[in-house]
Coordinates of C-alpha atoms and ligand atoms in Angstrom, one line a residue:
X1 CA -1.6 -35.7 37.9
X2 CA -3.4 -38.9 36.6
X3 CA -1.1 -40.5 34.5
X4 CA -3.6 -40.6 31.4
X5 CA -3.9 -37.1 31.7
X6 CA 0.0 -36.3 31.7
X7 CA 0.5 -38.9 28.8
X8 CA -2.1 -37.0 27.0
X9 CA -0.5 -33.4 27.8
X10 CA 3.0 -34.8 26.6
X11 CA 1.5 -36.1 23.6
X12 CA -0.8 -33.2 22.2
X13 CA 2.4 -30.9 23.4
X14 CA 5.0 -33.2 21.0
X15 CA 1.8 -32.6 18.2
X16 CA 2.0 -29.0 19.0
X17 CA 5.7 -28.4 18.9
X18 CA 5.1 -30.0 15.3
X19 CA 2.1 -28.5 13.8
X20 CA 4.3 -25.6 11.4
X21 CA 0.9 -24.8 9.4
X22 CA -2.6 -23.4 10.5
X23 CA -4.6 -26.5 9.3
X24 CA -2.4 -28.6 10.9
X25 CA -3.2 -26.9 14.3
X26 CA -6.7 -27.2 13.3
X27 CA -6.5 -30.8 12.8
X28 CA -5.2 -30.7 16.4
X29 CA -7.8 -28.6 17.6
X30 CA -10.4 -31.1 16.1
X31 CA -8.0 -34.0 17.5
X32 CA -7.9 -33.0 21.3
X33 CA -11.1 -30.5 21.6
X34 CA -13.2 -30.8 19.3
X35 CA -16.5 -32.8 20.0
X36 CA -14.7 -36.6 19.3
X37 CA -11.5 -35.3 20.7
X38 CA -9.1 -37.1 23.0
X39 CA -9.8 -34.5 26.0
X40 CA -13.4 -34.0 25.1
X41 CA -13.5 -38.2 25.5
X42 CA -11.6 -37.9 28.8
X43 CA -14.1 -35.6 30.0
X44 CA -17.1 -38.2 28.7
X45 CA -16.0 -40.9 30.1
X46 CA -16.1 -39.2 33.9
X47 CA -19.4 -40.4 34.0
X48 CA -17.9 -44.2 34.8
X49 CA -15.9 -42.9 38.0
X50 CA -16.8 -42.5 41.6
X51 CA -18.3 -39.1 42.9
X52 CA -14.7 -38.5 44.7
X53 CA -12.5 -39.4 41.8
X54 CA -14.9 -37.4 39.5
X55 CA -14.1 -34.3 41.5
X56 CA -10.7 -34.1 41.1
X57 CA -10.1 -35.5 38.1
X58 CA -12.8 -33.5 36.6
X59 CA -10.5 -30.4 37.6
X60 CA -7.4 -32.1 35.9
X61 CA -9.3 -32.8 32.8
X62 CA -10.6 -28.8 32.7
X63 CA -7.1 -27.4 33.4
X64 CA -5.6 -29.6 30.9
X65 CA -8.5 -28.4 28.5
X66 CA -8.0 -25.1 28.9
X67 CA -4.3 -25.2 28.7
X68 CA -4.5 -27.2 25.0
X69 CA -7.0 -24.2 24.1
X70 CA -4.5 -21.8 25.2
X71 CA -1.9 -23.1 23.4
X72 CA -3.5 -23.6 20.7
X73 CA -4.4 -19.8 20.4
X74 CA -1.1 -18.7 21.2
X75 CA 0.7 -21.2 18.2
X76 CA -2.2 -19.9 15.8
X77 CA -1.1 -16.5 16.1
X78 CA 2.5 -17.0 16.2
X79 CA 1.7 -18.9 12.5
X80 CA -0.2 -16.4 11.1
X81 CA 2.3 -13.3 12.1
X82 CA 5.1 -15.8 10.3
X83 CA 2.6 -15.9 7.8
X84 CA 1.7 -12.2 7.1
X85 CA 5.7 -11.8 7.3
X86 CA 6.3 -14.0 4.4
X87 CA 3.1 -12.7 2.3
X88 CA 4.7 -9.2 2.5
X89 CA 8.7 -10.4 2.0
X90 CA 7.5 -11.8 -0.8
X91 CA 5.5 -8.1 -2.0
X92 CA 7.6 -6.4 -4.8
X93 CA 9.2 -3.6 -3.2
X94 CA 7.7 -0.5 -3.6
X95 CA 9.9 3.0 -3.4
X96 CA 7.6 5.9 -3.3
X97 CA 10.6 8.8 -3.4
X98 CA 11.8 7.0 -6.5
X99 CA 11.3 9.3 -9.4
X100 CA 8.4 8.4 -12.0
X101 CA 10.0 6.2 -14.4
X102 CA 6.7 6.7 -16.8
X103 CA 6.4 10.1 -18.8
X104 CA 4.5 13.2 -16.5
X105 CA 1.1 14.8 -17.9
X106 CA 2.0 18.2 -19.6
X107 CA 0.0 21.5 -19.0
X108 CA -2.4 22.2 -22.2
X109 CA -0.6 25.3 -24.1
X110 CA -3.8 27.0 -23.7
X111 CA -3.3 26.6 -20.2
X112 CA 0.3 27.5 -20.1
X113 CA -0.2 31.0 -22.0
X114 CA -3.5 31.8 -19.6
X115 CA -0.9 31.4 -16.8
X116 CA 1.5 33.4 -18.3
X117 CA -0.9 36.3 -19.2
X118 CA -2.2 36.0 -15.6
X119 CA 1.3 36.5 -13.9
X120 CA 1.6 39.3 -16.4
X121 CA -1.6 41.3 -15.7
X122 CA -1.0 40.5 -11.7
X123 CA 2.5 42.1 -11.7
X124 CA 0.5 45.2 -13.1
X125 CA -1.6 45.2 -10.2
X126 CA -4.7 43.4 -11.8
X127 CA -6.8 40.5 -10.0
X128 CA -7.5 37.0 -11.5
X129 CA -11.2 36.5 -11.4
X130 CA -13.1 33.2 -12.0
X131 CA -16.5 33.1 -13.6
X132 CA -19.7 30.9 -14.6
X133 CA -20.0 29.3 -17.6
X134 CA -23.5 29.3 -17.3
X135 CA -25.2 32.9 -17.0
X136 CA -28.1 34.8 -17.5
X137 CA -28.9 37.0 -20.6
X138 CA -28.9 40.1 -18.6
X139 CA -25.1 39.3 -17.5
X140 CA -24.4 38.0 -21.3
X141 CA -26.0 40.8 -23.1
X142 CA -28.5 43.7 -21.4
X143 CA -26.0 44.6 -19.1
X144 CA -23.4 44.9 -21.9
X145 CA -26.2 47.5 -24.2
X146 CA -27.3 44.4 -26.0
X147 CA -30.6 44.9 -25.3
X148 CA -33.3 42.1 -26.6
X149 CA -33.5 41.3 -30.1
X150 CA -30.5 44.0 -30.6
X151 CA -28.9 42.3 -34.4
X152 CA -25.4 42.7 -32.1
X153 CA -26.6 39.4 -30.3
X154 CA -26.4 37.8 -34.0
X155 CA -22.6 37.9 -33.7
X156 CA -22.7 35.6 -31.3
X157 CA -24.9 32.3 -31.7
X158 CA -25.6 31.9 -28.3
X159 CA -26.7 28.4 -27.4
X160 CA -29.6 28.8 -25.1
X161 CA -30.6 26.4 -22.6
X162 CA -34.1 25.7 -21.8
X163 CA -34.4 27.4 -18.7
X164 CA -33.6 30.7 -20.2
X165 CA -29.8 31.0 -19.3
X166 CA -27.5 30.4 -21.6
X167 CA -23.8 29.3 -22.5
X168 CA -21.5 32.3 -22.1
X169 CA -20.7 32.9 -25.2
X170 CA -18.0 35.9 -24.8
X171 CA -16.1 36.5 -20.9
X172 CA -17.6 40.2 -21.6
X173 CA -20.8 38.5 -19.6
X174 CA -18.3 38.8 -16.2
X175 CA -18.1 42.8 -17.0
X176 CA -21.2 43.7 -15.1
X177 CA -20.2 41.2 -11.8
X178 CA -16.7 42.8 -11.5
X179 CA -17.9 46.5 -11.9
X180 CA -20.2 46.0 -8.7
X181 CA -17.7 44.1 -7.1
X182 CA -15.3 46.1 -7.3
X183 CA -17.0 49.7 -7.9
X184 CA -17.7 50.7 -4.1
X185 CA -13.8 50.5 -3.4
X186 CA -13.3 53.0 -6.8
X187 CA -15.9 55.1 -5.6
X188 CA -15.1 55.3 -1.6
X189 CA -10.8 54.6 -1.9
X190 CA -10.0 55.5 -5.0
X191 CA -9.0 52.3 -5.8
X192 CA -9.1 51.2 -9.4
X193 CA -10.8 48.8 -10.9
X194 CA -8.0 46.4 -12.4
X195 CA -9.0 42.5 -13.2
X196 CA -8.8 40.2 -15.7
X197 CA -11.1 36.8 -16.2
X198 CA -10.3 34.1 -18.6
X199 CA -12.9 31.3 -19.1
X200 CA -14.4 29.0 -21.7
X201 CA -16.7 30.8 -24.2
X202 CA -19.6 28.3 -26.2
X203 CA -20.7 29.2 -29.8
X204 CA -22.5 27.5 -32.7
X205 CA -19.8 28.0 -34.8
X206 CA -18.9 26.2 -38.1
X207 CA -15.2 25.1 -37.6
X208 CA -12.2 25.7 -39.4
X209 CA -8.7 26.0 -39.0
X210 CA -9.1 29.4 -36.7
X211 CA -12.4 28.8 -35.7
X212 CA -14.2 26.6 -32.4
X213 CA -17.0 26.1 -31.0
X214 CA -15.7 26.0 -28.0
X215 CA -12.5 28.2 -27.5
X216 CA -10.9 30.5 -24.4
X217 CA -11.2 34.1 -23.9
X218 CA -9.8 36.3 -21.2
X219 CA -11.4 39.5 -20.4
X220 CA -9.7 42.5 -19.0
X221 CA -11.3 45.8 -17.2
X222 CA -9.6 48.7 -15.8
X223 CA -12.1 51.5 -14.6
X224 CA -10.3 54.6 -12.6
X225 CA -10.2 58.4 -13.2
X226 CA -8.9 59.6 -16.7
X227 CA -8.1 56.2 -17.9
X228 CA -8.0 56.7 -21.5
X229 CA -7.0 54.7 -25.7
X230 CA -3.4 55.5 -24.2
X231 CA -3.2 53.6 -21.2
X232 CA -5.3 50.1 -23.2
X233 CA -2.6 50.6 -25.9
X234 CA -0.1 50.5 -23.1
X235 CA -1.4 47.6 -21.7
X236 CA -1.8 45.3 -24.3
X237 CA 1.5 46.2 -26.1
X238 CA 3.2 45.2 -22.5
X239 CA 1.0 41.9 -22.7
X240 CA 2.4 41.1 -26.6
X241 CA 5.9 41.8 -25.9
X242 CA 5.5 39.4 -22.7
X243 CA 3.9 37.0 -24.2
X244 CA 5.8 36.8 -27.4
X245 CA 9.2 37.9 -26.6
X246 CA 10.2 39.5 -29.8
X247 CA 8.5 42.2 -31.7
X248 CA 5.0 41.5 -33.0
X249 CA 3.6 44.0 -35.9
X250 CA 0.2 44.9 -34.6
X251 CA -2.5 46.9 -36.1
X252 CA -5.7 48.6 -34.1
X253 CA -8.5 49.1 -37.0
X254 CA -12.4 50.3 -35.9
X255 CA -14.4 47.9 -34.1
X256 CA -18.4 47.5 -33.3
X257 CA -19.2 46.1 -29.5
X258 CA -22.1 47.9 -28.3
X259 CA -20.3 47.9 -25.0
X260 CA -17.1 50.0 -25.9
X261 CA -17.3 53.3 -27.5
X262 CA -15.1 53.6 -29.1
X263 CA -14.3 50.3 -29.8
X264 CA -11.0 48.3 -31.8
X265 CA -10.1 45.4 -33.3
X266 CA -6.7 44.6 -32.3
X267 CA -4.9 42.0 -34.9
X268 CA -1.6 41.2 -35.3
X269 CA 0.4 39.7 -38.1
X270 CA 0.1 35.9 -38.6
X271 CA 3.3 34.5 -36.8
X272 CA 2.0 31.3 -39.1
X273 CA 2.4 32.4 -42.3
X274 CA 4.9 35.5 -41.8
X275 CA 2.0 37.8 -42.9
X276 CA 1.7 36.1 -46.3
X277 CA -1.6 34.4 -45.4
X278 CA -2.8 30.9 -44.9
X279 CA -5.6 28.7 -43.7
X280 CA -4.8 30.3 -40.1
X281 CA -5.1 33.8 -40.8
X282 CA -7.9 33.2 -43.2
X283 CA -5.8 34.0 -45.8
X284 CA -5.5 37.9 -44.7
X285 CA -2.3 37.9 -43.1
X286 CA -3.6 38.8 -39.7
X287 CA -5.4 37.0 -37.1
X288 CA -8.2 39.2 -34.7
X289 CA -6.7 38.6 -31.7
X290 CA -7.9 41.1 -29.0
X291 CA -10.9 43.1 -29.7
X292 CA -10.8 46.0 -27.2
X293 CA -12.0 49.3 -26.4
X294 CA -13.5 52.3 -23.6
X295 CA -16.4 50.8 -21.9
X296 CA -19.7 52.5 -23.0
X297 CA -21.2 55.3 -20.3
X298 CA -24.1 52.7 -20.4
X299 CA -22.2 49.8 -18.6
X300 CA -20.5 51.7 -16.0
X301 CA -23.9 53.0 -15.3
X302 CA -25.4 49.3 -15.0
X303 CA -22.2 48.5 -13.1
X304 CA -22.9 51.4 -10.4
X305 CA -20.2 53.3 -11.5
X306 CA -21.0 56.8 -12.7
X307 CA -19.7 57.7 -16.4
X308 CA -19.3 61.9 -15.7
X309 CA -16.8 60.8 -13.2
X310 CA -14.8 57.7 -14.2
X311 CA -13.6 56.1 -17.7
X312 CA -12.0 52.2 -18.4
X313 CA -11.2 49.9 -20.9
X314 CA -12.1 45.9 -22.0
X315 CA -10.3 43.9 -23.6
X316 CA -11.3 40.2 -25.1
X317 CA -8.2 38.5 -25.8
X318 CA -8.8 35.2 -27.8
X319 CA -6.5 33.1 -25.6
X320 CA -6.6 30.3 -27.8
X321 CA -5.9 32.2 -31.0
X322 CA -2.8 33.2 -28.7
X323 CA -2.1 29.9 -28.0
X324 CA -1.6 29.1 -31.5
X325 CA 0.2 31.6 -32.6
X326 CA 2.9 31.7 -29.2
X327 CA 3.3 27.9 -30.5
X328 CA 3.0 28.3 -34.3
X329 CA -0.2 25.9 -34.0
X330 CA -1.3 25.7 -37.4
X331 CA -5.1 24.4 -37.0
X332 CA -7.3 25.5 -33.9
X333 CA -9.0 22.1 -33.6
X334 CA -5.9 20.8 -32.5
X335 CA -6.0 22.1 -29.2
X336 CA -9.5 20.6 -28.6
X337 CA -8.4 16.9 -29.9
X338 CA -7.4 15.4 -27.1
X339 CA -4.0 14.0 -28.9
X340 CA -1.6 13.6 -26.2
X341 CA 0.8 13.1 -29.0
X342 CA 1.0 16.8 -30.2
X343 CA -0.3 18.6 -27.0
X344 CA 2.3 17.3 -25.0
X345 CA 5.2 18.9 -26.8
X346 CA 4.4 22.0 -25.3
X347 CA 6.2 23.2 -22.6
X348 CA 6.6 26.1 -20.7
X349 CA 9.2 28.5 -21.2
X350 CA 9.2 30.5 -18.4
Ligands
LIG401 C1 -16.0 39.4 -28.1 O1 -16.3 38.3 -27.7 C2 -16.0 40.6 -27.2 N1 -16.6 40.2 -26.0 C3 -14.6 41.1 -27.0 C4 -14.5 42.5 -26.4 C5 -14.3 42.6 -25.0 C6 -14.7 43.6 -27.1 C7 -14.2 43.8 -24.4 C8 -14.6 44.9 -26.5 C9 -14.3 44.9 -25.2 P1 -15.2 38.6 -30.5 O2 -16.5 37.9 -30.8 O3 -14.6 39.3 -31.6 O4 -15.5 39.7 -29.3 O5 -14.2 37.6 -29.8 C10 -13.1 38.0 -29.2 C11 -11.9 37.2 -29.6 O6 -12.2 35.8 -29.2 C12 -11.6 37.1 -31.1 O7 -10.8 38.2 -31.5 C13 -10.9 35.8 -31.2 O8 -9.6 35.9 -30.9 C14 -11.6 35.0 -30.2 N2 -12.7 34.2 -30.8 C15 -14.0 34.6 -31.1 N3 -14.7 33.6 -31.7 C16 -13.8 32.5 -31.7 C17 -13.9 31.2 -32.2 N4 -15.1 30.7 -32.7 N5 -12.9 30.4 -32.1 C18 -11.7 30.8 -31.5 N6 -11.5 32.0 -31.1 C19 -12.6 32.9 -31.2

């Protein structure tokens, strides 16, 4: 090898050896290959030599090229390995299985008692349906014997939207969809009709301390041969005494739904006040909790189900009235506020 050419390999190779940073092997890039570099030069001044001497040291010149660029390459990606290696020693160390050191979300009590009413009602056989929140009039009211302009619709003040539907303002408007779900498996298997359907129910109300706009309901329906007042009373009191876990005093008094003949209001005693009354309760003691009843001949009939043959029972059970008294919650806005503060002490006590 031409001597110039080895004196220049053992020098860019002592550079190499000491280049311990990428811009250092850059300058050394520029140094040897770039377009004023030492090789780059070497290879310039070829021009000056005989045709012989160009050949071969032309080759000499390339292979020591190539072997700088090689190098080169080879110490930039042994640098930046070292230097990803440092970046992430130098990462704080992050355990995922270590346990949350920050305090855990909390399930909404309204939440917690909908669950617990749910694993009730399924260990008696009924299903857990899910339903819109927006729906039609016919689902919200003619299928229920409300027809048009009926004053029953003024119990309710619906908000409308303008397309015609409207917010469901009761989880009765689900009735109709179950009863034709479920009807042709009553009717050909004998199968009863046993589901229940919380959901979020909209009204224009004016607010107070037992009263939302926006509040939880959760329907019940149980449609089979000879179902009668016995077997509703049955199933609520079994819901109470589940839900509460200590005896509840309970009254059933006369109730108008043009959907249930005959139809109840089912209250029980403010666990608020003790019965004395308050803010809660209205000051009457008791809190409507469940309004209930036999489902008129004219919805089984809209449902598909003939009314000669079969009888059932609703129920609307104001899940957030439950929810405040199961957790002695003294104002219903509460549970709409958003304050992690008091929602969060609720647990569940299953
Ligand atoms: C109804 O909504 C009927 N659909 C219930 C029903 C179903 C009757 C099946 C017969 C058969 P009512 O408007 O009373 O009924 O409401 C039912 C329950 O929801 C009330 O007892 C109460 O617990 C709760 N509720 C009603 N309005 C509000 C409100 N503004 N805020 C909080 N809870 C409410």
């Amino acid at each position: 090898m031409n001597n110039k050419i080895l004196e220049l390999k053992e020098e860019f190779e002592k550079k190499l050896n000491s280049a311990d940073d990428l811009s250092a092997l850059d300058g050394l890039r520029v140094g040897y290959l770039g377009k004023k570099g030492s090789i780059t030069s070497l290879l310039k001044g070829m021009k000056d030599l005989a045709a012989e001497q160009k050949k071969t040291f032309g080759a000499e010149v390339n292979k020591l090229k190539e072997f700088a660029a090689q190098k080169i390459e080879e110490r930039t990606a042994e640098l930046r390995k070292k230097q990803i290696e440092l970046e992430i020693k130098s990462m704080p160390v992050f355990d995922i299985t270590t346990p949350a050191s920050c305090s855990c979300g909390s399930y909404h009590p309204i939440t917690l008692v909908q669950r617990q009413c749910e694993t009730i009602f399924k260990s008696m056989g009924f299903t857990v349906e899910d339903y819109a929140e927006v729906v039609t009039d016919y689902e919200c009211f003619e299928s229920l014997n409300i027809p048009k302009h009926h004053p029953a619709r003024d119990m309710q003040d619906t908000y409308y939207l303008e397309n015609g539907q409207l917010l469901k303002s009761q989880t009765s408007a689900a009735q109709n969809a179950i009863l034709r779900k479920y009807g042709p498996a009553l009717i050909e298997n004998g199968t009863p009709i046993r589901a229940i359907f919380p959901g979020r129910c909209f009204r224009n109300e004016a607010t107070d301390a037992c009263h939302e706009n926006t509040f939880f309901q959760m329907e019940g329906v149980m449609v089979d041969k000879d179902i009668s007042i016995s077997n509703l009373i049955y199933f609520m009191k079994t819901m109470l005494s589940e839900v509460f876990r200590k005896d509840i005093n309970v009254r059933l008094r006369p109730g108008f739904f043009p959907f249930v003949e005959p139809g109840f209001e089912l209250d029980i005693s403010c666990l608020i006040c003790g019965g004395t009354g308050c803010p809660s309760c209205k000051h009457s003691g008791w809190l409507e909790l469940c309004p209930c009843g036999m489902i008129h001949p004219n919805v089984l009939r809209e449902g598909g189900i003939d009314p000669d043959e079969y009888t059932g029972f609703a129920f609307g059970l104001g899940l957030t009235r439950l929810a405040m008294m199961k957790y002695g919650i003294k104002d219903i806005r509460d549970l709409n506020s958003g304050s992690l503060k008091s929602l969060s002490q609720f647990t569940d006590d299953e």
